[in-house]
Amino acid sequence: MLANQIGYYSLILGLLLSVLLCGVSIKDFNKTNKQINQNILSLSFLQLVFVIVSFLSLIISFINSDFSNETVFNNSHTTKPLFYKISGTWGNHEGSLLLWLLVLTLFIFLFLIKSREQPKKYRILTLLFQQIIIIGFFLFVLMTSNPFNYLFPTPNEGLGLNPILQDPALAIHPPILYLGYVGTSIIFSSSLAAVTQNYILKQWGQHIKKWVLVSWIFLTIGIMLGSIWAYYELGWGGFWFWDPVENVSLMPWLTLTALLHCVVVLERRAALTSWVVILSITTFTLSMCGTFLVRSGILNSVHTFANDPARGIFILIFLFALIVLSLGIFFTFHKENNKSSNNFFWLSRETSILINNWFMMYFLSVVLIGTVYPIFLDVISSEKISVGPPFYQKLIVPFLIPFLLFMSLGPRLKWIKSKIENKNSLIITFIISVMLTFFIIKNLTADLLFYTVLISAAFFLFFTTLKELFIKKFNNISQTVSHFGLSLLILSILFNNILSSEIITNIKIGERYDYNKGEIFFKKIEERKESNFNSIIASFEIKNKNGKTIELKPEIRIYNQPIIITSEADIRTTLLEDKFLVMNLVKGNEYFNIRYQVKPFMVWIWISVLLLSLGGLMSLFKRKI
């Protein structure tokens, strides 16, 4: 009860500090001193402290199972393990928005500390734009999503957290994803401030690149963790289903990737300034759109946990106001400092980055249409449809082929003006890629021509980046590692798609099921009781055609609060393949339904994403020569 009061009033004090910060900043803006008023830094730190206190108060309420708090009552239970009580703090709508607010205040405080060498007016304007966003979120939390609503009389027990959210990967997935999302707010605010001050220069490009990298790294890792969770928790054996909420995290990642490449050009020759500003605005807008789509309840997804139109309307109005403000500032203040700097020679690294941007914009358009079109169709005609993987594959995959080829050649070009060097080496590498692909897949798929071209392009990128790693060694290694990671990711996904196999059947205890590559034997089941669920654990022996046997133990869990039955897959992972087994009860029957899948190169999908992130980390921490 005390924690609730402390948390609530800390939020109100944080909001008041936002208003005070705006007033002090405006007063300091026109003063002639070169450094910002130290009171601004002190007030920003105090605001951060109040939001931390509020967030810790909510965590304490969850740990103590304080059911006088409505958020705790709706999302916790006394039998829930401590780890999931803590992670339940942000595993719900109200708590996750408080986490958003915490990261917003943390990032602006860090920005003020890390930007001491930047012009004073630019720093103050960045703070003001960021405080507009922070005030919006304070009002949103206090008016529509208060995590400290009081319940009376106090219930004896809570409703519990959805069991599929009680998972280690999903416990750390939201905070990391939010660090990526909220990082885009700093990029947004600083871009508007830089436009206002006509400061879109090389120096600003070097400064903002760090924030772009931080957001990009966290967003990449956050998306990967969500994908890993979906793979082993949801029971269908896939890692990406083009679910609307998955798409919502992918869209800002695409624009962030394009923005990162534009900033690389900007810090070298002050070009592509319009691209940088528009992408900064678009990235944050997409992050906010994601919040709107998830929180408003208009999306149906395993990931969504809010269904309140009032919340959706608030975010929509706030988002509309931010877009109008940002576009108004862009068209009013933006000037091209040097128009000639945007005239690139047709064969140069700048041109390759521009082509990369157009590909990213196309991929973004496809994902955006696939995500939003069913919503508009439902509003206009009340007809409900879902856009699945075939839509995305047909529109994205054909354009992936030229994208990979450009990506193989682009980094080899020089700035300003270039020519293709080592043509013979490139031709030989391409021929090897085509021949290797043909020999690998000639007996694996009916779509021989299509897969030969696609995988050849991926192999071409793989071999060219691998060669760069060994020949150039540490010269621009961060870029090479990231590009190598992307080539490995695409190859892993393609071979996983072609080589995967699946068996679905009903089977009872003691029965054997023969299939063309081996045998499945259902040995036994045993029961186990945990604090918040009862478990039925099955034991299966899987024997391949060579006589090698492995044992897999999938589970069925019956949770006590809320009463929900979940299926937990058992996965045997090696460097070459995953063996995935999940089972479900067949009602009114002694049979169990099982799904057994062999998924080649699954671990390489996760490794390749880590390599992508590693490239970003290396770029973030590399020393200036």
Coordinates of C-alpha atoms in Angstrom, one line a residue:
M1 CA 0.0 0.0 0.0
L2 CA 2.8 2.4 0.9
A3 CA 4.7 1.4 -2.2
N4 CA 1.7 2.3 -4.3
Q5 CA 1.4 5.8 -2.8
I6 CA 5.2 6.4 -3.2
G7 CA 5.1 5.2 -6.8
Y8 CA 2.0 7.3 -7.8
Y9 CA 3.3 10.6 -6.2
S10 CA 6.7 10.0 -7.7
L11 CA 5.1 10.0 -11.2
I12 CA 3.3 13.2 -10.4
L13 CA 6.5 14.8 -9.2
G14 CA 8.3 13.6 -12.3
L15 CA 5.6 15.3 -14.5
L16 CA 6.0 18.5 -12.6
L17 CA 9.8 18.4 -13.1
S18 CA 9.2 18.0 -16.8
V19 CA 7.2 21.3 -16.9
L20 CA 9.9 22.9 -14.7
L21 CA 12.7 21.6 -17.0
C22 CA 10.9 23.2 -20.0
G23 CA 10.7 26.5 -18.2
V24 CA 14.3 26.6 -17.1
S25 CA 15.5 25.4 -20.5
I26 CA 13.6 28.1 -22.4
K27 CA 15.0 30.8 -19.9
D28 CA 18.6 29.5 -20.4
F29 CA 18.2 29.3 -24.3
N30 CA 19.0 32.9 -25.0
K31 CA 21.7 33.4 -22.4
T32 CA 25.2 34.0 -23.8
N33 CA 27.0 31.4 -21.7
K34 CA 28.5 28.5 -23.7
Q35 CA 27.4 25.7 -21.3
I36 CA 23.9 24.9 -20.2
N37 CA 22.7 25.8 -16.7
Q38 CA 23.8 23.1 -14.2
N39 CA 20.2 23.3 -12.8
I40 CA 19.0 21.6 -16.0
L41 CA 21.3 18.6 -15.4
S42 CA 20.3 18.4 -11.7
L43 CA 16.5 18.6 -12.6
S44 CA 16.9 15.9 -15.3
F45 CA 18.7 13.6 -12.8
L46 CA 16.0 14.3 -10.2
Q47 CA 13.3 13.4 -12.7
L48 CA 15.1 10.2 -13.5
V49 CA 15.3 9.4 -9.8
F50 CA 11.6 9.9 -9.3
V51 CA 10.8 7.6 -12.2
I52 CA 13.2 4.9 -10.9
V53 CA 11.5 5.2 -7.5
S54 CA 8.1 4.8 -9.1
F55 CA 9.3 1.7 -11.1
L56 CA 10.9 0.1 -8.0
S57 CA 7.7 0.7 -6.1
L58 CA 5.8 -1.3 -8.7
I59 CA 8.4 -4.1 -8.5
I60 CA 8.1 -4.1 -4.6
S61 CA 4.3 -4.4 -5.0
F62 CA 4.7 -7.4 -7.3
I63 CA 7.3 -9.1 -5.0
N64 CA 5.0 -8.6 -1.9
S65 CA 1.9 -9.7 -3.9
D66 CA 0.1 -6.5 -2.9
F67 CA -3.3 -7.1 -4.4
S68 CA -4.6 -3.7 -3.3
N69 CA -2.7 -2.6 -6.5
E70 CA -5.0 -3.4 -9.5
T71 CA -2.0 -4.0 -11.8
V72 CA -0.5 -6.6 -9.4
F73 CA -4.0 -8.2 -8.9
N74 CA -4.5 -8.6 -12.7
N75 CA -1.0 -9.9 -13.4
S76 CA 0.4 -11.8 -10.4
H77 CA -0.4 -14.6 -8.0
T78 CA 1.1 -15.7 -4.6
T79 CA 2.4 -19.1 -6.1
K80 CA 4.2 -17.4 -8.9
P81 CA 8.1 -17.8 -8.7
L82 CA 10.0 -14.7 -7.6
F83 CA 11.7 -14.2 -11.0
Y84 CA 8.3 -14.1 -12.8
K85 CA 6.9 -11.8 -10.1
I86 CA 9.6 -9.3 -10.9
S87 CA 9.4 -9.7 -14.7
G88 CA 5.6 -9.5 -14.4
T89 CA 6.2 -5.8 -13.6
W90 CA 6.7 -5.1 -17.3
G91 CA 4.8 -8.1 -18.6
N92 CA 1.6 -6.0 -18.7
H93 CA 0.4 -2.8 -20.3
E94 CA 0.7 -0.4 -17.4
G95 CA 4.1 -1.7 -16.2
S96 CA 5.6 -1.8 -19.7
L97 CA 4.6 1.9 -20.2
L98 CA 6.3 2.8 -17.0
L99 CA 9.4 1.1 -18.3
W100 CA 9.1 3.2 -21.5
L101 CA 9.0 6.3 -19.3
L102 CA 12.0 5.1 -17.3
V103 CA 14.1 4.6 -20.4
L104 CA 13.0 7.9 -21.9
T105 CA 14.2 9.8 -18.8
L106 CA 17.4 7.7 -18.6
F107 CA 18.3 8.4 -22.2
I108 CA 17.8 12.2 -22.0
F109 CA 19.9 12.4 -18.9
L110 CA 22.7 10.3 -20.6
F111 CA 22.4 12.5 -23.6
L112 CA 23.0 15.7 -21.6
I113 CA 26.1 14.1 -20.0
K114 CA 27.5 12.7 -23.2
S115 CA 26.9 15.8 -25.4
R116 CA 29.0 18.4 -23.4
E117 CA 31.1 19.2 -26.5
Q118 CA 28.0 20.0 -28.6
P119 CA 26.5 23.5 -29.1
K120 CA 24.4 24.7 -26.1
K121 CA 21.3 25.7 -28.1
Y122 CA 21.3 22.3 -29.8
R123 CA 21.4 20.5 -26.5
I124 CA 18.6 22.6 -25.0
L125 CA 16.3 22.1 -28.0
T126 CA 17.0 18.4 -27.9
L127 CA 16.0 18.4 -24.2
L128 CA 12.8 20.4 -25.0
F129 CA 11.7 18.1 -27.8
Q130 CA 12.4 15.1 -25.6
Q131 CA 10.5 16.6 -22.7
I132 CA 7.4 17.0 -25.0
I133 CA 7.6 13.2 -25.5
I134 CA 8.1 12.6 -21.8
I135 CA 5.2 14.8 -20.8
G136 CA 3.0 13.0 -23.3
F137 CA 4.0 9.6 -21.7
F138 CA 3.5 10.9 -18.2
L139 CA 0.0 12.1 -19.1
F140 CA -0.7 8.8 -20.9
V141 CA 0.3 6.7 -17.9
L142 CA -1.5 8.9 -15.3
M143 CA -4.7 9.4 -17.3
T144 CA -5.3 6.0 -19.0
S145 CA -2.7 3.5 -17.7
N146 CA -2.0 4.2 -14.1
P147 CA 0.0 1.2 -12.7
F148 CA -0.9 2.3 -9.1
N149 CA -4.8 2.1 -9.2
Y150 CA -6.1 1.1 -5.7
L151 CA -8.5 -1.8 -5.1
F152 CA -10.8 -2.0 -2.2
P153 CA -11.6 -4.3 -0.6
T154 CA -8.2 -6.0 -1.1
P155 CA -8.5 -9.4 -2.8
N156 CA -6.8 -12.4 -1.2
E157 CA -5.4 -13.7 -4.4
G158 CA -4.4 -12.3 -7.9
L159 CA -5.5 -13.5 -11.3
G160 CA -2.0 -14.5 -12.4
L161 CA 0.1 -13.8 -15.4
N162 CA -0.5 -15.5 -18.8
P163 CA 1.7 -18.7 -18.5
I164 CA 3.2 -18.2 -22.0
L165 CA 4.7 -14.9 -20.7
Q166 CA 6.3 -16.7 -17.8
D167 CA 9.5 -17.4 -19.6
P168 CA 13.2 -16.2 -19.2
A169 CA 13.5 -15.0 -22.8
L170 CA 10.3 -13.0 -22.6
A171 CA 11.4 -11.6 -19.2
I172 CA 14.4 -9.8 -20.8
H173 CA 12.9 -9.3 -24.2
P174 CA 10.7 -6.2 -23.5
P175 CA 13.4 -4.2 -21.6
I176 CA 16.0 -4.7 -24.4
L177 CA 13.4 -4.0 -27.2
Y178 CA 12.3 -0.8 -25.4
L179 CA 15.9 0.3 -25.1
G180 CA 15.9 0.1 -28.9
Y181 CA 12.5 1.8 -29.4
V182 CA 13.1 4.6 -26.9
G183 CA 16.6 5.2 -28.3
T184 CA 14.9 6.4 -31.4
S185 CA 13.3 9.2 -29.4
I186 CA 16.7 10.7 -28.8
I187 CA 17.5 10.5 -32.5
F188 CA 14.2 12.1 -33.3
S189 CA 14.6 15.0 -30.8
S190 CA 18.2 15.7 -31.7
S191 CA 17.4 15.6 -35.4
L192 CA 14.7 18.3 -34.9
A193 CA 17.0 20.3 -32.8
A194 CA 19.8 20.1 -35.4
V195 CA 17.5 21.1 -38.2
T196 CA 16.3 24.1 -36.2
Q197 CA 19.9 25.2 -35.6
N198 CA 21.0 24.3 -39.2
Y199 CA 23.5 21.9 -37.5
I200 CA 23.1 18.8 -39.8
L201 CA 26.9 18.7 -40.4
K202 CA 29.7 16.2 -40.2
Q203 CA 30.2 16.8 -36.5
W204 CA 26.6 16.2 -35.8
G205 CA 26.7 13.0 -37.9
Q206 CA 29.6 11.7 -35.8
H207 CA 27.8 12.6 -32.6
I208 CA 24.4 11.1 -33.5
K209 CA 25.9 7.9 -35.0
K210 CA 26.5 6.5 -31.5
W211 CA 22.8 6.9 -30.6
V212 CA 21.8 5.3 -33.8
L213 CA 24.1 2.3 -33.2
V214 CA 22.9 1.9 -29.6
S215 CA 19.2 1.8 -30.7
W216 CA 20.0 -0.5 -33.6
I217 CA 22.0 -3.0 -31.5
F218 CA 19.3 -3.2 -28.8
L219 CA 16.5 -3.5 -31.3
T220 CA 18.4 -6.3 -33.2
I221 CA 18.9 -8.3 -30.0
G222 CA 15.4 -7.6 -28.8
I223 CA 13.9 -8.9 -32.0
M224 CA 16.1 -12.0 -31.8
L225 CA 15.0 -12.8 -28.2
G226 CA 11.3 -12.4 -29.3
S227 CA 12.0 -14.8 -32.2
I228 CA 13.7 -17.4 -29.9
W229 CA 10.8 -17.2 -27.5
A230 CA 8.2 -17.7 -30.3
Y231 CA 10.3 -20.7 -31.6
Y232 CA 10.3 -22.8 -28.4
E233 CA 7.3 -21.5 -26.5
L234 CA 4.4 -21.3 -29.1
G235 CA 4.8 -24.9 -30.2
W236 CA 4.6 -24.6 -34.0
G237 CA 8.4 -24.8 -34.5
G238 CA 8.8 -21.5 -36.5
F239 CA 10.9 -18.5 -35.6
W240 CA 9.1 -15.8 -37.6
F241 CA 5.5 -15.9 -38.7
W242 CA 5.1 -12.3 -39.9
D243 CA 2.8 -11.7 -37.0
P244 CA 1.7 -8.1 -36.9
V245 CA 3.5 -7.4 -33.6
E246 CA 6.7 -9.0 -35.0
N247 CA 6.3 -6.7 -38.0
V248 CA 5.9 -3.7 -35.7
S249 CA 9.4 -4.2 -34.4
L250 CA 10.9 -5.0 -37.8
M251 CA 9.7 -1.8 -39.4
P252 CA 11.8 0.6 -37.2
W253 CA 14.7 -1.8 -37.6
L254 CA 14.6 -1.4 -41.4
T255 CA 14.5 2.5 -41.1
L256 CA 17.3 2.4 -38.5
T257 CA 19.5 0.3 -40.7
A258 CA 18.9 2.8 -43.6
L259 CA 19.6 5.7 -41.2
L260 CA 22.8 4.2 -40.0
H261 CA 24.1 4.0 -43.6
C262 CA 23.0 7.6 -44.3
V263 CA 24.9 8.8 -41.2
V264 CA 28.0 7.1 -42.4
V265 CA 27.8 9.2 -45.6
L266 CA 26.9 12.3 -43.5
E267 CA 29.9 12.1 -41.3
R268 CA 32.2 11.9 -44.3
R269 CA 30.9 14.5 -46.7
A270 CA 27.7 16.2 -45.3
A271 CA 25.4 14.6 -47.8
L272 CA 22.0 12.9 -47.6
T273 CA 20.9 15.4 -44.9
S274 CA 17.2 15.2 -46.0
W275 CA 17.4 11.4 -45.8
V276 CA 18.9 11.5 -42.3
V277 CA 16.2 13.8 -40.9
I278 CA 13.2 12.1 -42.6
L279 CA 14.5 8.6 -41.5
S280 CA 15.0 9.9 -37.9
I281 CA 11.4 11.1 -37.9
T282 CA 10.1 8.0 -39.6
T283 CA 11.9 5.6 -37.2
F284 CA 10.5 7.2 -34.1
T285 CA 7.1 7.4 -35.7
L286 CA 7.1 3.7 -36.4
S287 CA 8.2 2.9 -32.9
M288 CA 5.2 5.0 -31.6
C289 CA 2.9 3.4 -34.2
G290 CA 4.0 0.0 -32.8
T291 CA 3.0 1.2 -29.4
F292 CA -0.4 2.4 -30.7
L293 CA -1.1 -0.8 -32.6
V294 CA -0.2 -3.1 -29.6
R295 CA -1.8 -1.0 -26.9
S296 CA -5.1 0.0 -28.7
G297 CA -6.2 -3.6 -29.0
I298 CA -6.9 -3.4 -32.7
L299 CA -4.3 -6.1 -33.4
N300 CA -4.9 -9.7 -32.6
S301 CA -1.6 -11.4 -31.6
V302 CA -0.1 -13.6 -29.1
H303 CA 2.1 -10.7 -28.0
T304 CA -0.6 -8.1 -27.4
F305 CA -2.0 -7.6 -23.9
A306 CA -4.1 -4.4 -24.0
N307 CA -7.6 -3.8 -25.3
D308 CA -8.7 -0.3 -24.5
P309 CA -9.8 2.1 -27.2
A310 CA -9.3 5.2 -25.0
R311 CA -5.6 4.3 -24.8
G312 CA -5.4 3.9 -28.5
I313 CA -7.1 7.3 -29.2
F314 CA -4.7 9.0 -26.8
I315 CA -1.6 7.6 -28.5
L316 CA -3.0 8.3 -32.0
I317 CA -3.7 12.0 -31.1
F318 CA -0.2 12.3 -29.5
L319 CA 1.4 10.6 -32.4
F320 CA -0.4 12.8 -34.9
A321 CA 0.7 15.9 -33.0
L322 CA 4.4 14.8 -33.0
I323 CA 4.3 14.0 -36.8
V324 CA 2.8 17.5 -37.6
L325 CA 5.3 19.2 -35.3
S326 CA 8.3 17.3 -36.8
L327 CA 7.3 17.8 -40.4
G328 CA 6.5 21.4 -39.8
I329 CA 10.0 21.9 -38.4
F330 CA 11.6 20.0 -41.2
F331 CA 9.9 22.0 -44.0
T332 CA 10.4 25.3 -42.2
F333 CA 14.0 25.1 -41.1
H334 CA 15.8 22.4 -43.3
K335 CA 18.3 23.7 -45.8
E336 CA 20.7 21.8 -48.0
N337 CA 24.0 23.2 -47.0
N338 CA 25.8 22.0 -50.2
K339 CA 23.5 20.8 -53.0
S340 CA 26.5 19.7 -55.0
S341 CA 27.4 17.2 -52.3
N342 CA 24.3 15.2 -53.1
N343 CA 25.3 14.7 -56.8
F344 CA 27.1 11.4 -56.7
F345 CA 29.1 9.7 -59.4
W346 CA 27.1 6.7 -60.6
L347 CA 29.7 4.2 -59.4
S348 CA 30.6 5.2 -55.8
R349 CA 30.0 4.0 -52.3
E350 CA 27.5 6.9 -51.8
T351 CA 25.4 5.6 -54.7
S352 CA 25.5 2.1 -53.3
I353 CA 24.2 3.3 -49.9
L354 CA 21.4 5.3 -51.7
I355 CA 20.4 2.1 -53.6
N356 CA 20.5 0.2 -50.2
N357 CA 18.1 2.9 -48.8
W358 CA 15.6 2.4 -51.6
F359 CA 15.6 -1.3 -51.1
M360 CA 15.0 -0.8 -47.4
M361 CA 12.2 1.6 -48.2
Y362 CA 10.6 -1.0 -50.5
F363 CA 10.9 -3.8 -47.8
L364 CA 9.4 -1.4 -45.3
S365 CA 6.5 -0.6 -47.6
V366 CA 5.7 -4.3 -48.0
V367 CA 5.8 -5.0 -44.3
L368 CA 3.7 -1.8 -43.6
I369 CA 1.0 -2.7 -46.1
G370 CA 0.9 -6.3 -44.9
T371 CA 0.4 -5.1 -41.3
V372 CA -2.0 -2.2 -41.8
Y373 CA -4.1 -3.4 -44.8
P374 CA -6.2 -5.9 -42.7
I375 CA -6.9 -3.2 -40.2
F376 CA -8.2 -0.7 -42.8
L377 CA -10.2 -3.5 -44.6
D378 CA -11.9 -4.4 -41.3
V379 CA -12.8 -0.7 -40.6
I380 CA -14.1 -0.1 -44.2
S381 CA -15.9 -3.4 -44.9
S382 CA -16.0 -5.3 -41.6
E383 CA -14.2 -8.1 -43.4
K384 CA -11.5 -9.8 -41.4
I385 CA -8.4 -11.2 -43.2
S386 CA -4.9 -12.0 -42.1
V387 CA -1.8 -11.5 -44.3
G388 CA 0.5 -14.5 -43.9
P389 CA 4.0 -15.5 -45.0
P390 CA 3.2 -16.2 -48.7
F391 CA 2.4 -12.4 -49.2
Y392 CA 5.7 -11.3 -47.8
Q393 CA 7.7 -14.0 -49.5
K394 CA 6.3 -13.3 -53.0
L395 CA 7.0 -9.5 -52.7
I396 CA 10.3 -9.5 -50.7
V397 CA 12.2 -12.5 -51.9
P398 CA 12.6 -11.5 -55.6
F399 CA 14.0 -8.1 -54.6
L400 CA 16.3 -9.8 -52.1
I401 CA 18.4 -11.1 -55.0
P402 CA 19.6 -7.8 -56.5
F403 CA 19.8 -6.4 -52.9
L404 CA 22.3 -9.1 -52.0
L405 CA 24.3 -8.5 -55.2
F406 CA 24.5 -4.7 -54.5
M407 CA 25.4 -5.4 -50.9
S408 CA 28.3 -7.6 -52.1
L409 CA 29.7 -4.9 -54.4
G410 CA 28.9 -1.7 -52.5
P411 CA 31.5 -2.0 -49.7
R412 CA 34.2 -2.6 -52.3
L413 CA 33.6 0.8 -53.9
K414 CA 35.5 4.0 -52.9
W415 CA 33.9 7.2 -51.8
I416 CA 33.1 10.0 -54.3
K417 CA 34.2 8.2 -57.5
S418 CA 35.2 4.6 -57.9
K419 CA 35.7 1.7 -60.3
I420 CA 35.2 -2.0 -59.8
E421 CA 38.5 -3.6 -58.9
N422 CA 39.5 -7.3 -59.0
K423 CA 36.7 -8.0 -61.6
N424 CA 38.2 -11.5 -62.3
S425 CA 38.1 -12.4 -58.6
L426 CA 34.5 -11.3 -58.4
I427 CA 33.4 -13.2 -61.5
I428 CA 35.2 -16.4 -60.2
T429 CA 33.5 -16.0 -56.8
F430 CA 30.1 -15.6 -58.4
I431 CA 30.6 -18.7 -60.6
I432 CA 31.7 -20.7 -57.6
S433 CA 28.6 -19.5 -55.7
V434 CA 26.3 -20.6 -58.5
M435 CA 28.0 -24.0 -59.0
L436 CA 28.1 -24.7 -55.3
T437 CA 24.4 -23.8 -54.9
F438 CA 23.4 -26.0 -57.9
F439 CA 25.2 -29.0 -56.6
I440 CA 23.7 -28.6 -53.1
I441 CA 20.1 -28.1 -54.0
K442 CA 19.6 -29.9 -57.3
N443 CA 17.9 -32.9 -55.5
L444 CA 16.3 -30.9 -52.7
T445 CA 13.6 -28.8 -54.3
A446 CA 11.4 -28.5 -57.3
D447 CA 12.0 -24.7 -57.6
L448 CA 15.5 -25.3 -58.8
L449 CA 16.0 -22.1 -60.9
F450 CA 14.5 -19.7 -58.2
Y451 CA 16.5 -21.2 -55.3
T452 CA 19.7 -21.4 -57.3
V453 CA 19.6 -17.7 -58.1
L454 CA 18.6 -16.7 -54.6
I455 CA 21.1 -18.9 -52.7
S456 CA 23.8 -18.0 -55.2
A457 CA 23.3 -14.3 -54.4
A458 CA 23.5 -15.1 -50.7
F459 CA 26.7 -17.3 -51.1
F460 CA 28.2 -14.5 -53.2
L461 CA 27.7 -12.0 -50.3
F462 CA 29.0 -14.7 -47.9
F463 CA 32.2 -15.4 -49.8
T464 CA 33.0 -11.7 -50.6
T465 CA 32.6 -10.7 -47.0
L466 CA 34.5 -13.7 -45.8
K467 CA 37.4 -12.8 -48.1
E468 CA 37.2 -9.2 -46.9
L469 CA 37.6 -10.4 -43.3
F470 CA 40.8 -12.3 -44.1
I471 CA 42.4 -9.9 -46.7
K472 CA 41.7 -6.5 -45.1
K473 CA 41.8 -7.9 -41.5
F474 CA 40.8 -5.0 -39.2
N475 CA 40.1 -2.4 -41.9
N476 CA 36.4 -1.5 -41.4
I477 CA 35.9 -4.9 -39.7
S478 CA 32.6 -3.8 -38.0
Q479 CA 30.9 -3.4 -41.4
T480 CA 32.3 -6.6 -42.7
V481 CA 31.2 -8.6 -39.6
S482 CA 27.6 -7.2 -39.9
H483 CA 27.4 -8.0 -43.6
F484 CA 28.8 -11.4 -43.1
G485 CA 26.2 -12.0 -40.3
L486 CA 23.4 -11.0 -42.7
S487 CA 24.7 -13.3 -45.4
L488 CA 24.9 -16.2 -42.9
L489 CA 21.4 -15.3 -41.6
I490 CA 19.8 -15.5 -45.1
L491 CA 21.7 -18.7 -46.0
S492 CA 20.6 -20.3 -42.6
I493 CA 16.9 -19.3 -43.2
L494 CA 16.9 -20.6 -46.8
F495 CA 18.5 -23.9 -46.0
N496 CA 16.3 -24.3 -42.9
N497 CA 13.2 -23.7 -45.1
I498 CA 14.3 -26.2 -47.8
L499 CA 15.6 -29.0 -45.5
S500 CA 13.1 -28.9 -42.7
S501 CA 10.9 -32.0 -42.2
E502 CA 7.8 -32.5 -40.0
I503 CA 5.8 -35.4 -38.7
I504 CA 2.3 -34.9 -37.1
T505 CA 0.5 -37.9 -35.8
N506 CA -1.6 -39.2 -32.9
I507 CA 0.1 -41.8 -30.7
K508 CA -0.6 -43.5 -27.3
I509 CA 1.8 -44.8 -24.6
G510 CA 3.7 -47.9 -25.7
E511 CA 3.0 -47.3 -29.4
R512 CA 5.6 -47.0 -32.2
Y513 CA 5.3 -44.8 -35.3
D514 CA 7.4 -45.6 -38.3
Y515 CA 8.2 -42.9 -40.9
N516 CA 10.6 -42.8 -43.9
K517 CA 13.6 -41.6 -41.9
G518 CA 13.2 -43.5 -38.7
E519 CA 10.9 -44.4 -35.8
I520 CA 9.2 -42.7 -32.9
F521 CA 8.5 -44.7 -29.7
F522 CA 6.2 -43.3 -26.9
K523 CA 7.8 -44.9 -23.8
K524 CA 5.9 -43.4 -20.8
I525 CA 4.5 -40.4 -19.0
E526 CA 5.1 -39.1 -15.5
E527 CA 3.6 -36.4 -13.5
R528 CA 5.3 -33.6 -11.5
K529 CA 3.9 -30.9 -9.2
E530 CA 5.4 -27.4 -9.1
S531 CA 4.4 -24.4 -7.1
N532 CA 2.2 -22.9 -9.8
F533 CA 1.5 -25.7 -12.2
N534 CA 1.2 -29.5 -12.6
S535 CA 3.2 -31.1 -15.3
I536 CA 2.7 -34.2 -17.5
I537 CA 6.1 -35.2 -18.9
A538 CA 6.2 -37.6 -21.8
S539 CA 9.3 -39.7 -22.8
F540 CA 9.9 -40.4 -26.5
E541 CA 12.7 -42.3 -28.1
I542 CA 13.5 -41.1 -31.7
K543 CA 15.5 -43.5 -33.7
N544 CA 16.9 -42.5 -37.1
K545 CA 17.5 -44.9 -40.1
N546 CA 21.1 -45.3 -38.9
G547 CA 20.0 -46.7 -35.6
K548 CA 21.0 -43.7 -33.5
T549 CA 18.5 -42.9 -30.7
I550 CA 17.8 -39.8 -28.8
E551 CA 15.3 -39.2 -26.0
L552 CA 13.0 -36.1 -26.0
K553 CA 10.7 -35.1 -23.1
P554 CA 8.0 -32.6 -24.1
E555 CA 5.6 -31.4 -21.4
I556 CA 2.0 -30.4 -20.9
R557 CA 1.6 -27.9 -18.1
I558 CA -1.7 -27.2 -16.3
Y559 CA -1.3 -23.8 -14.5
N560 CA -3.3 -23.1 -11.4
Q561 CA -3.8 -19.3 -11.8
P562 CA -5.1 -18.6 -14.4
I563 CA -6.1 -22.1 -15.2
I564 CA -4.5 -22.6 -18.6
I565 CA -3.0 -25.6 -20.3
T566 CA 0.3 -25.1 -22.3
S567 CA 2.5 -27.3 -24.3
E568 CA 6.3 -27.1 -23.7
A569 CA 8.5 -28.4 -26.5
D570 CA 11.7 -30.4 -25.9
I571 CA 14.4 -29.4 -28.3
R572 CA 17.7 -31.1 -28.9
T573 CA 20.1 -28.6 -30.5
T574 CA 23.4 -29.3 -32.3
L575 CA 25.4 -27.2 -34.7
L576 CA 23.8 -28.9 -37.7
E577 CA 20.1 -29.2 -36.7
D578 CA 17.4 -29.0 -34.0
K579 CA 15.2 -31.9 -33.2
F580 CA 11.9 -30.4 -32.0
L581 CA 9.0 -32.3 -30.3
V582 CA 5.8 -31.0 -28.9
M583 CA 2.6 -32.8 -27.8
N584 CA -1.0 -31.9 -27.0
L585 CA -3.8 -33.8 -25.4
V586 CA -6.5 -35.3 -27.6
K587 CA -9.8 -34.7 -25.6
G588 CA -11.7 -37.8 -24.6
N589 CA -9.0 -40.1 -25.9
E590 CA -6.0 -42.0 -24.7
Y591 CA -4.0 -40.6 -27.6
F592 CA -1.7 -37.6 -27.7
N593 CA -1.1 -35.5 -30.7
I594 CA 2.6 -35.0 -31.4
R595 CA 4.5 -32.7 -33.8
Y596 CA 8.1 -33.8 -34.5
Q597 CA 10.3 -31.5 -36.6
V598 CA 13.9 -31.6 -37.8
K599 CA 15.0 -28.0 -38.3
P600 CA 18.5 -27.7 -39.9
F601 CA 20.8 -24.8 -39.0
M602 CA 18.5 -23.2 -36.4
V603 CA 21.4 -22.3 -34.1
W604 CA 23.1 -20.5 -37.0
I605 CA 20.1 -18.2 -37.4
W606 CA 20.7 -17.0 -33.8
I607 CA 24.5 -16.9 -34.2
S608 CA 24.2 -14.8 -37.4
V609 CA 22.0 -12.2 -35.6
L610 CA 24.6 -12.0 -32.8
L611 CA 27.2 -11.4 -35.5
L612 CA 25.1 -8.6 -36.9
S613 CA 24.9 -7.1 -33.4
L614 CA 28.6 -7.7 -32.8
G615 CA 29.4 -5.6 -35.9
G616 CA 27.3 -2.7 -34.5
L617 CA 29.1 -3.0 -31.1
M618 CA 32.5 -3.0 -32.8
S619 CA 31.5 0.2 -34.7
L620 CA 30.3 1.8 -31.5
F621 CA 33.5 1.1 -29.5
K622 CA 36.1 1.4 -32.3
R623 CA 38.8 4.1 -31.7
K624 CA 39.0 7.0 -34.0
I625 CA 42.2 6.9 -36.1

